[in-house]
Amino acid sequence: MTRQDIENEVRDIFLREFEVENPELDVNLREAYGFDSIDAIDLLLEIEKFLGSELTRDEKKQAMDIRTMRQIIDYIEMLAEKRHAAQG
Amino acid sequence: MAFIRFFQHIGNFCLMLILWGYFLFGFLFILLFLFIPCYLLTKNSAGAIQKLFHLHMKFFFNLTGRLIPRTTYKIDPEVCALRSSVIVCNHLSYLDPILLVSLFPRQTTIIKKTFFQVPVFGWFMKKAGYVSSSPSEMTGAAMINHLESIKTHLAAGGNLFLFPEGTRSRDGRIGPFNKGVFSIARYCNTGLNLVYIQGTDKLFPPGSFLFRTREKNTITMELIATLTPDYSAKNFSINVIADQTRRIFEQKIAAVKAADPDRKI
């Protein structure tokens, strides 16, 4: 899974779930698109679906500080690497 | 006529005093005395308080039924049998959540911050594991903690009842939905049971502290649909589920209206 794959998936989620088309990478999602904590929960569940594994409580809590698209992509990349490393 | 109306108002006022007196005394004394043993003797004190709430509200409606015989209750047995469920309801009156508590021994909900600020009552609600909808409780790590405890509550057989409109309808129509309700159900990987409430606003209307005792009224609670969304489906969307739920409630209201055109919805 490349960083570009992750970005494409996140953009797809934003369009499908939040009706936000092509969000900019570095804008504050809350300020620009009214992205709230319930949206963050939906996003987490979509990320679980994308990764094919459940997130731990700590991983979920970590995500609650995310503010931008770039941070979301970094977060998913980190999770994917973590799972890849765990698989050996 | 004015003379009779005056005595009706006096009667309503006395009933209000008895019912809300019982309601408050229950919290202040009965629960307070039972709370300490519950807290000391049970492992799950939140669950024990929920059961106390349930018994207290059950007696409250028993008393209401005796004092206001013109109001009858028709509760769908399927509603009473619900367990481990996310229950989505329309909202007409402050009686709605109380009635739901009287039906389920293990129950939780998400409520406005203002209710938590009420002395004693707010404290009990917090101890019962009810969740405040205030931004401080429904953001960040606190929200994850609350959602995880709701998940555990549902897994243990408890119910979560929610009002997606967030506030009481003044005309019986369905107001705008907060889609957070559906996100919570999804987080808990639970289906949705849609319960339609009727008549509570006739007994205890919004904007009044008096019970309407003279009017013939039937309070009904009916399970109108059970939705089991496939949350893992690629094309799953919260918006679709929220729209579907809304449509089901609107169809129900239209059917009720068609069956009795004179009824004020």
Coordinates of C-alpha atoms in Angstrom, one line a residue, chain B:
Chain B
M1 CA -67.7 27.3 33.3
A2 CA -64.8 29.5 34.6
F3 CA -65.6 28.1 38.0
I4 CA -65.2 24.5 36.8
R5 CA -62.0 25.4 34.9
F6 CA -60.6 26.9 38.0
F7 CA -61.1 23.7 39.9
Q8 CA -59.7 21.7 37.0
H9 CA -56.5 23.8 37.2
I10 CA -56.3 23.3 41.0
G11 CA -56.7 19.5 40.4
N12 CA -54.0 19.5 37.8
F13 CA -51.7 21.5 40.0
C14 CA -52.2 19.0 42.9
L15 CA -51.5 16.1 40.6
M16 CA -48.4 17.8 39.4
L17 CA -47.2 18.3 43.0
I18 CA -47.9 14.6 43.9
L19 CA -46.2 13.2 40.8
W20 CA -43.2 15.5 40.7
G21 CA -43.0 15.3 44.5
Y22 CA -42.7 11.5 44.2
F23 CA -40.2 11.9 41.4
L24 CA -37.9 14.2 43.5
F25 CA -38.4 12.4 46.8
G26 CA -37.5 9.2 45.0
F27 CA -34.2 10.6 44.0
L28 CA -33.5 12.5 47.2
F29 CA -34.4 9.7 49.7
I30 CA -35.2 6.3 48.2
L31 CA -32.2 6.3 45.8
L32 CA -29.9 7.9 48.3
F33 CA -30.5 5.3 50.9
L34 CA -30.3 2.4 48.4
F35 CA -27.4 3.9 46.6
I36 CA -24.9 3.4 49.4
P37 CA -25.5 -0.4 49.7
C38 CA -25.4 -0.7 45.9
Y39 CA -22.2 1.2 45.8
L40 CA -20.6 -1.0 48.5
L41 CA -22.0 -4.4 47.6
T42 CA -22.1 -4.5 43.9
K43 CA -19.2 -4.7 41.4
N44 CA -21.1 -2.8 38.8
S45 CA -22.5 0.2 40.6
A46 CA -23.6 1.9 37.4
G47 CA -25.7 -1.1 36.5
A48 CA -27.2 -1.2 40.0
I49 CA -28.2 2.5 39.7
Q50 CA -29.7 1.9 36.3
K51 CA -31.9 -0.8 37.9
L52 CA -32.9 1.6 40.7
F53 CA -33.8 4.2 38.1
H54 CA -35.8 1.6 36.3
L55 CA -37.8 0.6 39.4
H56 CA -38.3 4.3 40.5
M57 CA -39.6 5.2 37.0
K58 CA -41.8 2.1 36.9
F59 CA -43.5 3.2 40.1
F60 CA -43.7 6.7 38.8
F61 CA -45.7 5.5 35.8
N62 CA -47.7 3.2 38.0
L63 CA -48.7 6.2 40.1
T64 CA -49.4 8.3 37.0
G65 CA -51.7 5.5 35.7
R66 CA -53.6 5.5 38.9
L67 CA -53.9 9.2 39.3
I68 CA -54.6 10.0 35.6
P69 CA -56.9 7.1 34.5
R70 CA -57.9 8.8 31.3
T71 CA -54.4 8.2 30.0
T72 CA -53.8 4.6 29.1
Y73 CA -50.6 3.0 28.0
K74 CA -50.1 0.6 25.0
I75 CA -46.5 -0.6 24.9
D76 CA -45.5 -3.0 22.2
P77 CA -44.2 -6.2 23.9
E78 CA -41.4 -6.2 21.3
V79 CA -40.2 -2.9 22.7
C80 CA -40.1 -4.3 26.2
A81 CA -38.2 -7.3 25.0
L82 CA -35.3 -5.3 23.4
R83 CA -31.9 -6.0 24.9
S84 CA -28.4 -5.1 23.8
S85 CA -30.0 -2.6 21.4
V86 CA -29.5 0.9 20.1
I87 CA -33.1 2.3 20.3
V88 CA -33.8 5.3 18.1
C89 CA -37.0 7.2 19.0
N90 CA -38.9 10.3 18.0
H91 CA -39.1 12.8 20.8
L92 CA -42.3 14.5 22.0
S93 CA -42.1 15.2 25.7
Y94 CA -39.8 15.0 28.7
L95 CA -41.8 11.8 29.6
D96 CA -40.2 9.9 26.7
P97 CA -36.9 9.1 28.3
I98 CA -38.5 8.5 31.7
L99 CA -40.9 6.0 30.0
L100 CA -38.0 4.2 28.3
V101 CA -36.1 4.0 31.6
S102 CA -39.3 2.4 33.2
L103 CA -39.2 -0.3 30.5
F104 CA -35.5 -1.4 30.6
P105 CA -33.7 -2.5 33.7
R106 CA -30.3 -1.7 32.0
Q107 CA -30.3 1.5 30.1
T108 CA -28.2 4.4 29.1
T109 CA -28.5 7.5 26.9
I110 CA -26.8 10.7 25.8
I111 CA -28.4 13.8 27.3
K112 CA -28.0 17.5 27.3
K113 CA -25.4 19.0 29.7
T114 CA -28.0 21.0 31.5
F115 CA -29.6 17.9 33.0
F116 CA -26.2 17.0 34.6
Q117 CA -26.2 20.4 36.3
V118 CA -29.4 19.6 38.3
P119 CA -28.4 18.9 41.9
V120 CA -28.7 15.2 43.0
F121 CA -30.5 14.2 39.8
G122 CA -27.4 15.1 37.6
W123 CA -25.1 13.3 40.0
F124 CA -27.2 10.1 39.9
M125 CA -27.2 10.2 36.1
K126 CA -23.5 10.5 36.0
K127 CA -23.1 7.6 38.4
A128 CA -25.5 5.6 36.3
G129 CA -23.1 6.0 33.3
Y130 CA -25.3 8.3 31.3
V131 CA -23.3 10.4 28.9
S132 CA -23.4 14.2 28.5
S133 CA -23.6 15.6 25.0
S134 CA -21.4 18.5 26.0
P135 CA -18.4 19.2 23.8
S136 CA -16.0 18.4 26.7
E137 CA -17.5 14.8 26.9
M138 CA -18.1 14.2 23.2
T139 CA -14.7 15.1 21.9
G140 CA -11.2 13.7 22.0
A141 CA -10.2 10.9 24.3
A142 CA -13.2 11.4 26.6
M143 CA -15.5 10.5 23.7
I144 CA -13.6 7.3 22.9
N145 CA -13.9 6.3 26.6
H146 CA -17.6 6.9 26.5
L147 CA -18.1 5.0 23.3
E148 CA -16.1 2.1 24.7
S149 CA -18.2 2.0 27.8
I150 CA -21.4 2.1 25.8
K151 CA -20.1 -0.9 23.8
T152 CA -19.4 -2.8 27.0
H153 CA -22.9 -1.8 28.3
L154 CA -24.6 -3.1 25.1
A155 CA -22.5 -6.3 25.2
A156 CA -23.8 -6.9 28.8
G157 CA -27.4 -6.8 27.7
G158 CA -28.1 -3.1 28.3
N159 CA -29.9 -0.7 25.9
L160 CA -28.9 2.6 24.6
F161 CA -31.8 4.9 23.7
L162 CA -31.3 8.0 21.6
F163 CA -33.3 10.8 20.2
P164 CA -31.7 11.8 16.8
E165 CA -33.7 15.0 16.8
G166 CA -32.0 16.1 19.9
T167 CA -35.0 18.0 21.1
R168 CA -38.7 17.6 21.6
S169 CA -40.9 18.1 18.5
R170 CA -43.5 20.9 19.0
D171 CA -45.8 19.7 16.2
G172 CA -45.2 15.9 16.1
R173 CA -43.3 16.2 12.8
I174 CA -39.7 14.8 12.7
G175 CA -37.1 17.4 13.1
P176 CA -33.6 17.4 11.6
F177 CA -31.5 14.4 12.6
N178 CA -28.1 14.4 14.3
K179 CA -26.2 11.7 12.4
G180 CA -24.0 11.1 15.5
V181 CA -26.7 8.6 16.7
F182 CA -26.0 6.4 13.7
S183 CA -22.2 6.8 14.1
I184 CA -22.5 5.6 17.7
A185 CA -24.5 2.5 16.5
R186 CA -21.9 1.8 13.9
Y187 CA -19.0 2.2 16.4
C188 CA -20.8 -0.4 18.6
N189 CA -21.4 -2.6 15.6
T190 CA -25.1 -2.8 16.6
G191 CA -28.3 -2.6 14.6
L192 CA -31.0 0.0 15.1
N193 CA -34.4 -0.5 16.6
L194 CA -36.8 2.3 15.6
V195 CA -39.4 3.0 18.2
Y196 CA -42.3 5.3 17.5
I197 CA -43.8 7.2 20.5
Q198 CA -47.2 8.8 20.6
G199 CA -49.3 10.6 23.1
T200 CA -46.7 11.6 25.7
D201 CA -46.9 15.2 24.6
K202 CA -50.7 15.2 25.2
L203 CA -50.1 14.2 28.9
F204 CA -47.1 16.4 29.5
P205 CA -46.7 18.9 26.7
P206 CA -43.5 20.9 26.0
G207 CA -43.5 24.2 27.7
S208 CA -45.7 23.2 30.6
F209 CA -45.1 21.7 34.1
L210 CA -48.7 20.6 34.4
F211 CA -50.0 17.2 33.4
R212 CA -53.1 17.3 31.2
T213 CA -55.4 15.1 33.1
R214 CA -58.8 15.7 31.6
E215 CA -58.1 14.6 28.0
K216 CA -58.6 11.0 26.9
N217 CA -55.2 9.8 25.7
T218 CA -53.4 6.7 24.8
I219 CA -49.6 6.7 25.1
T220 CA -48.2 4.2 22.6
M221 CA -44.7 2.9 22.0
E222 CA -44.2 0.7 18.9
L223 CA -41.3 -1.0 17.3
I224 CA -41.7 0.1 13.7
A225 CA -38.5 -1.2 12.2
T226 CA -35.2 -3.0 13.0
L227 CA -32.3 -2.1 10.8
T228 CA -29.2 -4.2 10.6
P229 CA -26.8 -2.3 8.4
D230 CA -23.8 -4.0 6.9
Y231 CA -21.2 -1.7 8.4
S232 CA -18.4 -3.6 6.7
A233 CA -19.8 -3.1 3.1
K234 CA -17.6 -1.0 0.9
N235 CA -20.4 1.3 -0.1
F236 CA -21.8 1.7 3.4
S237 CA -22.8 5.3 4.3
I238 CA -24.1 6.8 7.5
N239 CA -26.1 9.3 5.5
V240 CA -28.0 6.5 3.8
I241 CA -28.9 4.9 7.1
A242 CA -29.9 8.3 8.6
D243 CA -32.1 9.0 5.5
Q244 CA -33.7 5.5 5.7
T245 CA -34.5 6.0 9.4
R246 CA -36.0 9.3 8.7
R247 CA -38.2 7.9 5.9
I248 CA -39.5 5.1 8.1
F249 CA -40.5 7.6 10.8
E250 CA -42.2 9.9 8.2
Q251 CA -44.1 7.0 6.7
K252 CA -45.3 6.0 10.1
I253 CA -46.5 9.5 10.9
A254 CA -48.3 9.7 7.5
A255 CA -49.9 6.3 8.2
V256 CA -51.1 7.5 11.7
K257 CA -52.5 10.7 10.1
A258 CA -54.2 8.7 7.3
A259 CA -55.8 6.4 9.8
D260 CA -57.2 9.3 11.9
P261 CA -57.2 12.6 9.9
D262 CA -58.6 14.5 12.9
R263 CA -55.7 13.5 15.1
K264 CA -53.3 16.3 15.8
I265 CA -49.8 14.9 14.9

